Structures are given as C-alpha cells and as structure tokens.
Coordinates of N, CA and C in Angstrom, one line a residue:
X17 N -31.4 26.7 65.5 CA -31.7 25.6 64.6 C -33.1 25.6 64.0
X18 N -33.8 26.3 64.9 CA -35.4 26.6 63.8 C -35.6 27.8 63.5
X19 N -36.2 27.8 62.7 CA -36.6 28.9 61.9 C -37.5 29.9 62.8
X20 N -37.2 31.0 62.9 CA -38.5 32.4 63.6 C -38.9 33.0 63.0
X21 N -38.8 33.4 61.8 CA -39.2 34.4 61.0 C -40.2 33.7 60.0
X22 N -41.8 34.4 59.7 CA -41.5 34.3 58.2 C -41.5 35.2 57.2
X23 N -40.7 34.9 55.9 CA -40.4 35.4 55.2 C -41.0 35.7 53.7
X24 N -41.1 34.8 53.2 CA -41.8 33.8 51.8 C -43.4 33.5 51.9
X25 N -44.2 33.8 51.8 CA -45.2 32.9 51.8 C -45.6 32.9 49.9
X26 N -46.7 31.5 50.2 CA -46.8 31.2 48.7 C -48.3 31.4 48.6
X27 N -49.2 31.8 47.4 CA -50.4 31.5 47.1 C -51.2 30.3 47.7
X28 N -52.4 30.5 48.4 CA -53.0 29.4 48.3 C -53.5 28.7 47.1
X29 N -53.6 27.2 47.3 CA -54.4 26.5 46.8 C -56.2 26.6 46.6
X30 N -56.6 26.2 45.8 CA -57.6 26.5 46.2 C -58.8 24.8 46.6
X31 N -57.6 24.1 47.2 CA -58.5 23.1 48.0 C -58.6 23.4 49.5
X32 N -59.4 22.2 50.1 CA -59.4 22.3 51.1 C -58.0 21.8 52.3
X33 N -58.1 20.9 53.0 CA -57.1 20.8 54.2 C -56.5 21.4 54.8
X34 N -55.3 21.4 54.9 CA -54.2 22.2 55.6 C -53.9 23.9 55.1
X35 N -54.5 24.5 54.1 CA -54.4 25.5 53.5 C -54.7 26.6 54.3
X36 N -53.7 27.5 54.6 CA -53.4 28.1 55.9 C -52.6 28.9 56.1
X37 N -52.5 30.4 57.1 CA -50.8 30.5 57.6 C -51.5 29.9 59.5
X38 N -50.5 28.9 59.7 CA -50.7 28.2 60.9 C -49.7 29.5 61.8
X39 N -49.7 28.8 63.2 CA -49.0 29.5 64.0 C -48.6 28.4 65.0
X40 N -47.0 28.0 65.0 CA -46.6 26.6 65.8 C -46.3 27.9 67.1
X41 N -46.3 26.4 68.2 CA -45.9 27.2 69.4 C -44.7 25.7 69.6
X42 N -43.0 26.2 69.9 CA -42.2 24.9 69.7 C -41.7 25.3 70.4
X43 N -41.8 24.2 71.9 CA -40.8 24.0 73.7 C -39.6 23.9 72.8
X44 N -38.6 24.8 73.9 CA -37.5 24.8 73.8 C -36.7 23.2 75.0
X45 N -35.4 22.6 74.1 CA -35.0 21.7 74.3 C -33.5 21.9 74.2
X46 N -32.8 21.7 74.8 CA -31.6 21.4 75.0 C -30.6 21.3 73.9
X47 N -29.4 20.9 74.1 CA -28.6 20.8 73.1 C -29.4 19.2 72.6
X48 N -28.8 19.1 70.9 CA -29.4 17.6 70.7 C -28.7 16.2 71.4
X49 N -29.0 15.4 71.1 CA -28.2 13.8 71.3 C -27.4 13.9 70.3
X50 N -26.2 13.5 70.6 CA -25.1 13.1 69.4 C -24.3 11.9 70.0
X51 N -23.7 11.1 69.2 CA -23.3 9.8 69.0 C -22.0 10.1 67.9
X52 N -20.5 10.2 68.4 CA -19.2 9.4 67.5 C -19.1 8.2 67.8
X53 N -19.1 8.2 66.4 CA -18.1 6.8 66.0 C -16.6 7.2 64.8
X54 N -15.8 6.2 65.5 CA -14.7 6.2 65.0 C -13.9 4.9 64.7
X55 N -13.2 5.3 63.2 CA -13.1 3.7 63.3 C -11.2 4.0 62.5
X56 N -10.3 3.4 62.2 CA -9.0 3.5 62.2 C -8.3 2.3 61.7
X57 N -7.5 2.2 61.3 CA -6.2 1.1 60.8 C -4.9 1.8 61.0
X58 N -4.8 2.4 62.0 CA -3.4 2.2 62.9 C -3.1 1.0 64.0
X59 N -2.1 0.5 63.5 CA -1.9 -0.8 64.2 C -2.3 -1.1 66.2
X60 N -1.6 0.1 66.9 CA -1.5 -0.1 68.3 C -2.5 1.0 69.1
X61 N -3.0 1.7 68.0 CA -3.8 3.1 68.5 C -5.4 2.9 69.1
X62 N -5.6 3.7 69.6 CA -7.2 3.3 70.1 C -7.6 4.8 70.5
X63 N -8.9 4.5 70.7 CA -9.6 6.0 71.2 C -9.8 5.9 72.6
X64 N -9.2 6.9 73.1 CA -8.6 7.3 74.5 C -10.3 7.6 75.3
X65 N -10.6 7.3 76.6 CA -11.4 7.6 77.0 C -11.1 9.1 77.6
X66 N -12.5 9.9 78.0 CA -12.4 11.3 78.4 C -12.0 11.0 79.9
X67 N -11.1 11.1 80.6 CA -10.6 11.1 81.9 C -11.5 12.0 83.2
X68 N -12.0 11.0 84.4 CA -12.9 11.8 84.5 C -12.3 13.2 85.4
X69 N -12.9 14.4 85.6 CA -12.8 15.4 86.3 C -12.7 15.3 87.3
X70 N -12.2 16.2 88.8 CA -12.3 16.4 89.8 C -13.8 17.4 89.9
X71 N -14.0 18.0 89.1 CA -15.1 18.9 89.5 C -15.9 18.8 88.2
X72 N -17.6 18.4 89.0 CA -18.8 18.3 88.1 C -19.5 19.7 87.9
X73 N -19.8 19.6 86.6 CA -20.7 21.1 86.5 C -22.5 20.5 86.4
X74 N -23.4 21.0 86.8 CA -24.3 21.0 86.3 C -24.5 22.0 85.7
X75 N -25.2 22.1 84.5 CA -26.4 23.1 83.9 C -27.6 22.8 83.5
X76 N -28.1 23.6 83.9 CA -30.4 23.1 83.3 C -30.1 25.0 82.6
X77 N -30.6 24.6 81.7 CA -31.5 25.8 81.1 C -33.1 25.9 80.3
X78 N -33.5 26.9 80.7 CA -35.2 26.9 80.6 C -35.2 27.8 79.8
X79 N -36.1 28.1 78.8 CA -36.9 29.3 78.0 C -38.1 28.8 77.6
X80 N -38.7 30.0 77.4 CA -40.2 30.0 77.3 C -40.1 29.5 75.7
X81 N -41.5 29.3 75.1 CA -41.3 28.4 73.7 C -41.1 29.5 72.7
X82 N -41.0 29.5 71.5 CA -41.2 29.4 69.9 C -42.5 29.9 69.4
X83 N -42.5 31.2 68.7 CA -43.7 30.8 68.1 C -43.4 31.2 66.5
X84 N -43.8 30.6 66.1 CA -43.6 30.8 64.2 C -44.7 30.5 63.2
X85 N -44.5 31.5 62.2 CA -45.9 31.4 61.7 C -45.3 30.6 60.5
X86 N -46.3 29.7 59.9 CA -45.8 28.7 58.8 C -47.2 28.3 58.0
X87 N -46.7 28.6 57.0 CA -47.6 28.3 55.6 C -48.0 27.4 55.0
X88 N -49.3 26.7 55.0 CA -49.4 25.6 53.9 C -50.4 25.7 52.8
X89 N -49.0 25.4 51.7 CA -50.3 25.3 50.4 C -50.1 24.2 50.1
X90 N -51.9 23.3 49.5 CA -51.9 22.0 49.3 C -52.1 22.6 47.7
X91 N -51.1 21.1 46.8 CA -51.0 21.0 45.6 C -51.9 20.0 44.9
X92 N -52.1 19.4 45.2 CA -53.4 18.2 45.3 C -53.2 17.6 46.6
X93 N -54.2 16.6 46.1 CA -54.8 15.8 47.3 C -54.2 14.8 48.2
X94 N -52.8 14.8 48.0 CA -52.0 14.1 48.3 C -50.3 14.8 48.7
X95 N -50.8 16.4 48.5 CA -49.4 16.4 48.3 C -49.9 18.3 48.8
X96 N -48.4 18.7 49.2 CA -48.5 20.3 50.3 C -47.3 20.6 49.9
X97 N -46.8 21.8 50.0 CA -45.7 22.8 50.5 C -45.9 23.6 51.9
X98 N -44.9 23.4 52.5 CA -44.6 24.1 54.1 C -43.7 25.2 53.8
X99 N -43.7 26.7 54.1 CA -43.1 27.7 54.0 C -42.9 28.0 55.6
X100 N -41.6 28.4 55.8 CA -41.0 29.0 56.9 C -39.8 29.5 57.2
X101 N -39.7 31.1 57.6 CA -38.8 31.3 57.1 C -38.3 31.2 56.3
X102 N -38.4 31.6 55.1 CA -38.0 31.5 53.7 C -37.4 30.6 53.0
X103 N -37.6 29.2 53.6 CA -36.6 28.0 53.8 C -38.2 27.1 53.6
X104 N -38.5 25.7 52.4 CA -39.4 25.6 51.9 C -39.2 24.0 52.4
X105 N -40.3 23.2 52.3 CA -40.3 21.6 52.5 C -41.3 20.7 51.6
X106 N -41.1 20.0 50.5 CA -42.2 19.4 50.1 C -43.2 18.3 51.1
X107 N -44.2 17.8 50.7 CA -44.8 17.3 51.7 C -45.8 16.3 51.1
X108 N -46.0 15.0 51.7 CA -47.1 14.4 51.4 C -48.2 13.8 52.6
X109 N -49.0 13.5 52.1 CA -50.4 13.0 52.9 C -50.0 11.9 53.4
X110 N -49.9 11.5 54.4 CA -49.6 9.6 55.3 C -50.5 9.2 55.3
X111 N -50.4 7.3 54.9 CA -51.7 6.8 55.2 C -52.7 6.9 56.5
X112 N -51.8 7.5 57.7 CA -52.7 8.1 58.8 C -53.2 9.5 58.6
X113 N -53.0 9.7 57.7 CA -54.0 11.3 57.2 C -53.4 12.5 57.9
X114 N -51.9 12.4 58.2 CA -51.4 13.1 58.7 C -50.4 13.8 57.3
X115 N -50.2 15.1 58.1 CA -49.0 16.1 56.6 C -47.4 15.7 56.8
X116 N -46.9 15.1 56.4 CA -45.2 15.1 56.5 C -44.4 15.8 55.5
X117 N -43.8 17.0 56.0 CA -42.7 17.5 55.1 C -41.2 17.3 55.3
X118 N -41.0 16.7 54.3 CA -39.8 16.5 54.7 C -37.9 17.1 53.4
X119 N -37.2 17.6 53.8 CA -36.2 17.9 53.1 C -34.7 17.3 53.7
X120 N -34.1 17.2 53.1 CA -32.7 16.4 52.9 C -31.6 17.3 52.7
X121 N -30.7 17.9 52.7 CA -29.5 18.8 52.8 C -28.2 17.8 52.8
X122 N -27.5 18.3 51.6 CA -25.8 17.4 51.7 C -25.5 18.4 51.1
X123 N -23.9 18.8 51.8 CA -22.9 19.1 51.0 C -21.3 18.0 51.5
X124 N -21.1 18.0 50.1 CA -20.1 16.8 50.3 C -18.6 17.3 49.4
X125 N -17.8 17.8 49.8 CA -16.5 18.6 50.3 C -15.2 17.3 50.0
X126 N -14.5 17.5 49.1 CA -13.6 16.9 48.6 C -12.4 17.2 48.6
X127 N -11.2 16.3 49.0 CA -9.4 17.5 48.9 C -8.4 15.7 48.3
X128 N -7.8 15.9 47.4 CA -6.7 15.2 47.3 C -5.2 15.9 46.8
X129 N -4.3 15.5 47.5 CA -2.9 16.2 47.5 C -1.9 15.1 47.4
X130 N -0.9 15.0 46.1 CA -0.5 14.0 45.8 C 0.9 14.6 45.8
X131 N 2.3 13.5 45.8 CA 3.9 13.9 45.5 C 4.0 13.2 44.7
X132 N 4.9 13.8 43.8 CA 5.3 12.7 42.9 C 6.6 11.7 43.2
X133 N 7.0 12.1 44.4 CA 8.0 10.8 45.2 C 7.0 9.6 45.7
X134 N 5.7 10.1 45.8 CA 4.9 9.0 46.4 C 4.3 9.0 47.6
X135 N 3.5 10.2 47.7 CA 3.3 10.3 49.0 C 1.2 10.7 48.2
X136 N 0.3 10.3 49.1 CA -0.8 11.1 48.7 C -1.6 11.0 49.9
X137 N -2.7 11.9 50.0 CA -3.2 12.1 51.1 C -4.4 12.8 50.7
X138 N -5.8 12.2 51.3 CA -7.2 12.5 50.5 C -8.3 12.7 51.9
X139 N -9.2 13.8 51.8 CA -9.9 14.1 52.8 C -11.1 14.4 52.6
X140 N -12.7 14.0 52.6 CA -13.9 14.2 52.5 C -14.7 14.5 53.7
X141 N -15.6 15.6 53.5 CA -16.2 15.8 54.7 C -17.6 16.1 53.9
X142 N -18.3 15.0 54.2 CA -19.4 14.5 53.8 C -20.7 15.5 55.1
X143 N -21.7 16.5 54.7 CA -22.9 16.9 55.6 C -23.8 16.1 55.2
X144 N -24.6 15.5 56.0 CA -26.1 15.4 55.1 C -27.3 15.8 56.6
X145 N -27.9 16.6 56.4 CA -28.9 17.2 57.3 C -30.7 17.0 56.9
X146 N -31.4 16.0 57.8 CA -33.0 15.3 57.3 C -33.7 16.6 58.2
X147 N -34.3 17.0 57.4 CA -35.3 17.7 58.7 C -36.6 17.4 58.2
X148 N -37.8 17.0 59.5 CA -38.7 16.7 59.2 C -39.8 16.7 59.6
X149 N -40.9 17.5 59.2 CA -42.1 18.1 60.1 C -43.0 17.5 59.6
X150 N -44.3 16.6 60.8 CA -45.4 16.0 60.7 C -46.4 16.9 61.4
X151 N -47.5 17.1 60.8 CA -48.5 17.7 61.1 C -49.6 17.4 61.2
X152 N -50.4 17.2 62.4 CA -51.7 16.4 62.4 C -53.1 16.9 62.4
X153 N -53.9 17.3 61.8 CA -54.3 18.7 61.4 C -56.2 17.7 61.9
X154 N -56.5 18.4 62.9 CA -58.1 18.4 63.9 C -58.3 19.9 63.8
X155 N -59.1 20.0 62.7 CA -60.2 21.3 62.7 C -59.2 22.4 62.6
X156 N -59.3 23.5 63.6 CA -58.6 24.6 63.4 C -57.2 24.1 64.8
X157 N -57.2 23.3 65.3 CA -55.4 23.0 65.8 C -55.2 22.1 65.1
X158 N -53.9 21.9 65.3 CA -52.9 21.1 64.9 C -52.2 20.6 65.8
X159 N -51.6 19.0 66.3 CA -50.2 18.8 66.9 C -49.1 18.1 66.0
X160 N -47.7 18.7 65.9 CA -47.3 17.7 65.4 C -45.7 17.6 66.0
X161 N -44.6 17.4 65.0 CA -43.4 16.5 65.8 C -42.0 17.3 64.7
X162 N -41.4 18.3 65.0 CA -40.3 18.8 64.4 C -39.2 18.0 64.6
X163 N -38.2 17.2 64.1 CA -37.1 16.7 64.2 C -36.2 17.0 62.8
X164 N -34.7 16.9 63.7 CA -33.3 17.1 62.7 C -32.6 16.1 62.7
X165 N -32.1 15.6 62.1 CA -31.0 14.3 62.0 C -29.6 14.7 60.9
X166 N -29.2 15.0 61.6 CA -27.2 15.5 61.0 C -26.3 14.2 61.4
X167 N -26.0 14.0 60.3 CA -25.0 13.0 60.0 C -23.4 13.8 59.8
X168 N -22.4 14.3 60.1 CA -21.1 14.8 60.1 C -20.2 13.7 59.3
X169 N -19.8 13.1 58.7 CA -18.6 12.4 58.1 C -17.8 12.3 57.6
X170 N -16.8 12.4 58.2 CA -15.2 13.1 57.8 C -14.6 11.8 57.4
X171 N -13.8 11.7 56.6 CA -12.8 10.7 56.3 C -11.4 11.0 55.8
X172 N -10.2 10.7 56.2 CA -9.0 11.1 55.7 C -8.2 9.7 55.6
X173 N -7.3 9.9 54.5 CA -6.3 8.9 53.8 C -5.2 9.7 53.9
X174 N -3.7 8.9 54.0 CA -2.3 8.7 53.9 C -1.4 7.9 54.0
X175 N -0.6 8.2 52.9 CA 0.0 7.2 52.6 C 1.0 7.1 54.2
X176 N 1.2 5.7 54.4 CA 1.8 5.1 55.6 C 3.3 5.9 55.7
X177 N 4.0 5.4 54.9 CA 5.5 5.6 54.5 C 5.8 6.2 53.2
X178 N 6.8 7.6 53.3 CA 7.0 8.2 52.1 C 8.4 8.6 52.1
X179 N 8.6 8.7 50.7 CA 10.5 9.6 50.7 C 10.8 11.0 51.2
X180 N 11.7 10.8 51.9 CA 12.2 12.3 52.6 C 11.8 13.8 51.5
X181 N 11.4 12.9 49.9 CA 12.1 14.3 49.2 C 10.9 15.4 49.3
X182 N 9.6 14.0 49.4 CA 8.0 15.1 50.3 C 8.1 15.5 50.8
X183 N 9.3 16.3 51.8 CA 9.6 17.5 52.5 C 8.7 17.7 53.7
X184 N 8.0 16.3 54.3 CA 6.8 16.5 55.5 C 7.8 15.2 56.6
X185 N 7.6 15.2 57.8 CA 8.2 14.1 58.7 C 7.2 13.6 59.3
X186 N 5.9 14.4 59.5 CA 4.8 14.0 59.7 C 3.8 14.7 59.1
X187 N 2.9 13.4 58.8 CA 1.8 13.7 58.0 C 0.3 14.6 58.1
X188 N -0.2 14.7 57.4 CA -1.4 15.5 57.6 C -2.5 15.2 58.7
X189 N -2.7 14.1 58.4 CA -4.1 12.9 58.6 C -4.0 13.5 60.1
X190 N -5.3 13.8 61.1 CA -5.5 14.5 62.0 C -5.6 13.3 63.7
X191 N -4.9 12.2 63.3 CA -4.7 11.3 64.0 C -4.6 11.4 65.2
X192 N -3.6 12.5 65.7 CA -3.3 12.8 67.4 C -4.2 13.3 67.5
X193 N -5.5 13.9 66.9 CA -7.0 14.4 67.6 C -7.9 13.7 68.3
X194 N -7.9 12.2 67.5 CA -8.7 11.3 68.2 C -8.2 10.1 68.8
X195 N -7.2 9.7 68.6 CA -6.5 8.2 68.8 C -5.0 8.6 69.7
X196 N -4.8 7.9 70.6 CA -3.5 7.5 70.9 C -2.8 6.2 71.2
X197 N -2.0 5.8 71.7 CA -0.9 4.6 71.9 C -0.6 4.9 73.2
X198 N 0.1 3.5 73.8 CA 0.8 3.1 74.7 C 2.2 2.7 74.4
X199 N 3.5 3.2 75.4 CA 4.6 3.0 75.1 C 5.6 2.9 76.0
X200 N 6.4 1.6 76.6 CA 7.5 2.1 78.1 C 6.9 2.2 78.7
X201 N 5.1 1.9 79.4 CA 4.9 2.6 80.7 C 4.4 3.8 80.2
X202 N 4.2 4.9 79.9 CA 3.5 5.6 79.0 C 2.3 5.9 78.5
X203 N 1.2 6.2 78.5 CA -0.2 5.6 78.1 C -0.5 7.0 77.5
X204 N -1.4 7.0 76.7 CA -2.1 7.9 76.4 C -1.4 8.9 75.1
X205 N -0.4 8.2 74.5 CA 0.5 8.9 74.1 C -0.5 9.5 72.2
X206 N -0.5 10.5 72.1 CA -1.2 11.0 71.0 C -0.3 10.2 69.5
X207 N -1.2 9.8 68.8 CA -0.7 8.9 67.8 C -0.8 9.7 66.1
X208 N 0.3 9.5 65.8 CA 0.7 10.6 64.9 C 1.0 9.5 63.2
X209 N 1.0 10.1 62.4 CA 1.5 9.4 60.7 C 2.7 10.2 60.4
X210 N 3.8 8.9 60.5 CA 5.4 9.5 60.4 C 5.9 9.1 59.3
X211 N 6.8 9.8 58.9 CA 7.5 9.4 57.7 C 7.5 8.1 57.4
X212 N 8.7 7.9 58.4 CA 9.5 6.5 58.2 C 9.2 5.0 59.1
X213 N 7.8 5.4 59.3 CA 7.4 4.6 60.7 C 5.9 3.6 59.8
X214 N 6.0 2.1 60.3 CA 5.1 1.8 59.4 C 3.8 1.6 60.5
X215 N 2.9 2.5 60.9 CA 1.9 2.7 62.0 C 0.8 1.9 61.4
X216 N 0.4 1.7 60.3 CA -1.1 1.4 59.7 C -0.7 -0.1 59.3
X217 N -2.0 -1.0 59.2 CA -1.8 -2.0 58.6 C -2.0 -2.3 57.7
X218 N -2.0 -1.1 56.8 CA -1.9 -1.3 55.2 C -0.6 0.1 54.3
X219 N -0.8 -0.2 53.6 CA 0.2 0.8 52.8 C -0.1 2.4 53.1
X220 N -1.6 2.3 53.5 CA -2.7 3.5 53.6 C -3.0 3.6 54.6
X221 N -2.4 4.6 55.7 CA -3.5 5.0 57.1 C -4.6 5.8 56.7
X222 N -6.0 5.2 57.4 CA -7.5 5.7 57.0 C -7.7 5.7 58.7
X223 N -8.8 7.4 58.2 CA -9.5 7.5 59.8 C -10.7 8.0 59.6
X224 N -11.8 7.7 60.2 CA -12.7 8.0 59.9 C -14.1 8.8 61.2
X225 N -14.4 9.9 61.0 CA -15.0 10.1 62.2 C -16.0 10.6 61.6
X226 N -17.7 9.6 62.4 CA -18.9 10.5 61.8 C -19.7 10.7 63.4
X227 N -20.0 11.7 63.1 CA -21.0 12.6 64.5 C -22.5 12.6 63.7
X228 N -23.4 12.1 64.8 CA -24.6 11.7 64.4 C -25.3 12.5 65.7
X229 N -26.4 13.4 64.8 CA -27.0 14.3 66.1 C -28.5 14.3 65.8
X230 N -29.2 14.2 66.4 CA -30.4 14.3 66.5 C -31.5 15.0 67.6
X231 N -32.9 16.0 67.3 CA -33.4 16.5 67.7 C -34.5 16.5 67.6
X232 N -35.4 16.5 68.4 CA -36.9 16.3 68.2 C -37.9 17.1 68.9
X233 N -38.7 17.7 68.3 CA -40.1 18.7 69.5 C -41.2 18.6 69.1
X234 N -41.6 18.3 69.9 CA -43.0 18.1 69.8 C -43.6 19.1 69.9
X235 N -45.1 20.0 69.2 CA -45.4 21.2 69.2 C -46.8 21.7 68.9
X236 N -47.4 22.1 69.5 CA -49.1 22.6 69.2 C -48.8 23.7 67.6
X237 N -50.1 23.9 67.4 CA -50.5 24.6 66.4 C -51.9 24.9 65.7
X238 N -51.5 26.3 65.9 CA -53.4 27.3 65.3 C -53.8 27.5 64.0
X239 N -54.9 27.5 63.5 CA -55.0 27.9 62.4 C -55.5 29.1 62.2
X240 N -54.3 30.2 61.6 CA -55.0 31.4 62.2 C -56.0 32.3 60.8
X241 N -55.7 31.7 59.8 CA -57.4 32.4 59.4 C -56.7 33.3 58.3
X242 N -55.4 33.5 58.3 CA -54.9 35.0 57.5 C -55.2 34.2 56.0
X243 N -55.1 34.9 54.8 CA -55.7 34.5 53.9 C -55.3 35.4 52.3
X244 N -54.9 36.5 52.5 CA -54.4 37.4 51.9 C -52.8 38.0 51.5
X245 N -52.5 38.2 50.6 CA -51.3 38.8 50.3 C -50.9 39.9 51.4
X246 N -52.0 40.9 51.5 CA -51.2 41.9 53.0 C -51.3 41.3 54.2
X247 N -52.2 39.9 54.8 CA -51.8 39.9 55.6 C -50.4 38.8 55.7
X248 N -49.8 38.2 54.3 CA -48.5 37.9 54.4 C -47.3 38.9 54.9
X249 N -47.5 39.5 54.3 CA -46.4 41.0 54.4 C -46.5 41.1 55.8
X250 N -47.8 41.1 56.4 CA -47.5 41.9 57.8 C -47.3 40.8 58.9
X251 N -46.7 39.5 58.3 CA -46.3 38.4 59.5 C -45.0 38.1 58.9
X252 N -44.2 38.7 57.5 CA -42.6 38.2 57.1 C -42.2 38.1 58.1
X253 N -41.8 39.5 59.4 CA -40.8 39.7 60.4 C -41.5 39.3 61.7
X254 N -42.8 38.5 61.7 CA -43.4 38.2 63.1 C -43.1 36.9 63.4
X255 N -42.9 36.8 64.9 CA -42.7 35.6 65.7 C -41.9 36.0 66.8
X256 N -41.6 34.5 67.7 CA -40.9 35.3 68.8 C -40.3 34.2 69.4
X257 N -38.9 34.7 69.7 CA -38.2 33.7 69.4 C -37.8 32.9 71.1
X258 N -36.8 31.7 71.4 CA -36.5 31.2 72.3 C -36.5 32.0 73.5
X259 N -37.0 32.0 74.4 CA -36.7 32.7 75.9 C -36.5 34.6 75.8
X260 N -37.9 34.8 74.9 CA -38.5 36.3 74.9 C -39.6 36.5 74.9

C-alpha cells in the first residue's frame, strides 16, 4: 500500500523550508479497519450474520519498518510538491505550520443492459481513494502521520418482474451474496431476483454495498542533505522495504 521506491525526483526550489530528499522510517501495521454497509429493497431479505465458528484462529504479525526516501519541493510560501515513488502529491502549508499533501483517486465504472420486452439492469462501481501525508518539519527531523481512506461502492438495479421472452429466470443483481430470507422453518435461505416473483418493493430491486477502509502511520523522518541531480539517480531504486 506504500510506496518503497524512489523513482522521480523533481528540481529544487530555491526557497527555504521543507526543500529536501527526506528519508521516512514507516512501522508496519496490520491489515486496515474496514466498515460494510448495506442497504436493499427486497421485501423479506436481510443481512445474514457470520455464524460463529468452532475454531478461533489467532494471528499477530510483526516486521521491522519502512524506509523511503521522499522529495520535497516548495513552490512558494504556502505551497510544496511530495515525490515518492514516482507517484506525486500537491501540498499546502497549515495554519499550524505544518506540510499536508494530499491526493484524491476515483475511478467510477459504469454497465447498463436493457430488453426490449422490459427487463433492465444497471451496475456502478464507484473507487474513490484519499491519501494523505502531514509533515511536521523541526530542523533537520520531521514527524508526521501517513493515512488512506478507500471508499468501495458498488450499486446494482433490476428490474423486479420481466417477460419470459428475456430468456433469464433469474436475474443478474448479485443478491444471494449478501442478503437472505426465511421460509417454512428454513432460515438463512440466499435471496435471489426471479422472474416472476415480486421480491422488491418497488418495480426496481436496488442493492447497494460500500466498504470503507482506512489506515493510518505514524512515522519519523531525516533530512538527509542530498541536493543534486546524481545524487537523485543514485536513491531511484533505494529503500527497504516491510520486514527486510
């Protein structure tokens, strides 16, 4: 998820502050926190809980930290670029006189498939990825705070009830993944979009599933002095990565 290498570096500025190739040292942490939510208009369906197991696993995993070298050139007095691994962040000055770079990532993924007996069915899978580095810059260290925030959000539409001549008996919409019904004594029964069956309580079964993840490290950092075009070249392929 973070960057090891670098690759890019850019000219300095010729002000003062942050103007630099720094060298972060970033503890390694765990998988991130994530949070679904789900939300539906199937009439009797609900999200099934995870049933618990007979057998617990634990895992702990440890590695030694991160180290990456990362570039800052200030643009003026209020404003930086962060280079790392060839992957760039604009950045501005906080009223606490700290550096925040920050960049935004979406790709947003579109499908609609229509019959002309009357059947349609529409699916979006929405990314949007914040990543965002603060830097608090005392002399020749630095501490500051790496975090990611991934938003996942999927959405799919179909039509409730359609004519046989749509040649489907059940629908697309990925329904038995997340939701099921109760039926006779029966529980847990995976809930599906059928032909002839009116499940939703509208003309349109909608389901929607967004996964929210987040990750945060806290992380020292040196100012190491390099200053030159060769000594860029000779840190592209340097660093070292999670648990080596």
């Amino acid at each position: 998820m973070f960057a090891s290498s670098l690759l890019v570096l850019l000219p300095f500025g010729c002000l003062g502050g942050p103007d630099t190739i720094w060298l972060f040292q970033v503890p390694y942490t765990t998988e991130p926190e994530c949070q679904t939510d789900i939300t539906h208009n199937f009439r009797d369906a609900y999200v099934p809980d995870t049933p618990p197991g007979v057998w617990t696993d634990t895992e702990i995993s440890e590695q030694s930290d991160q180290l990456v070298f990362a570039q800052v050139s200030q643009v003026d007095a209020d404003t930086a670029v962060l280079v790392i691994g060839g992957e760039v962040w604009p950045g501005v000055r906080t009223d606490k006189g700290e550096w925040e770079f920050t960049w935004t990532g979406v790709e947003d993924n579109r499908l609609a498939r229509e019959h002309d007996a009357g059947y349609r069915y529409t699916e979006q899978a929405y990314l949007e990825t914040e990543e965002t580095i603060t830097l608090s810059i005392d002399g020749k260290v630095a501490s500051g705070t790496w975090e990611i925030v991934s938003v996942d959000d999927e959405t799919w539409t179909e039509s409730d009830e359609w004519d046989s001549e749509v040649g489907l008996s059940v629908g697309s919409i990925p329904s038995s993944l997340y939701l099921a019904y109760d039926e006779g004594g029966t529980e847990g029964i995976p809930q599906s979009n059928t032909r002839d069956d009116a499940e939703c309580t509208d003309t349109t079964c909608q389901l929607r599933v967004v996964d929210t993840c987040s990750d945060s490290k806290d992380f020292e950092a040196t100012r190491t002095g390099y200053d030159t075009e060769e000594a860029y070249d000779q840190l592209e392929a340097a660093g070292q990565p999670y648990g080596t």
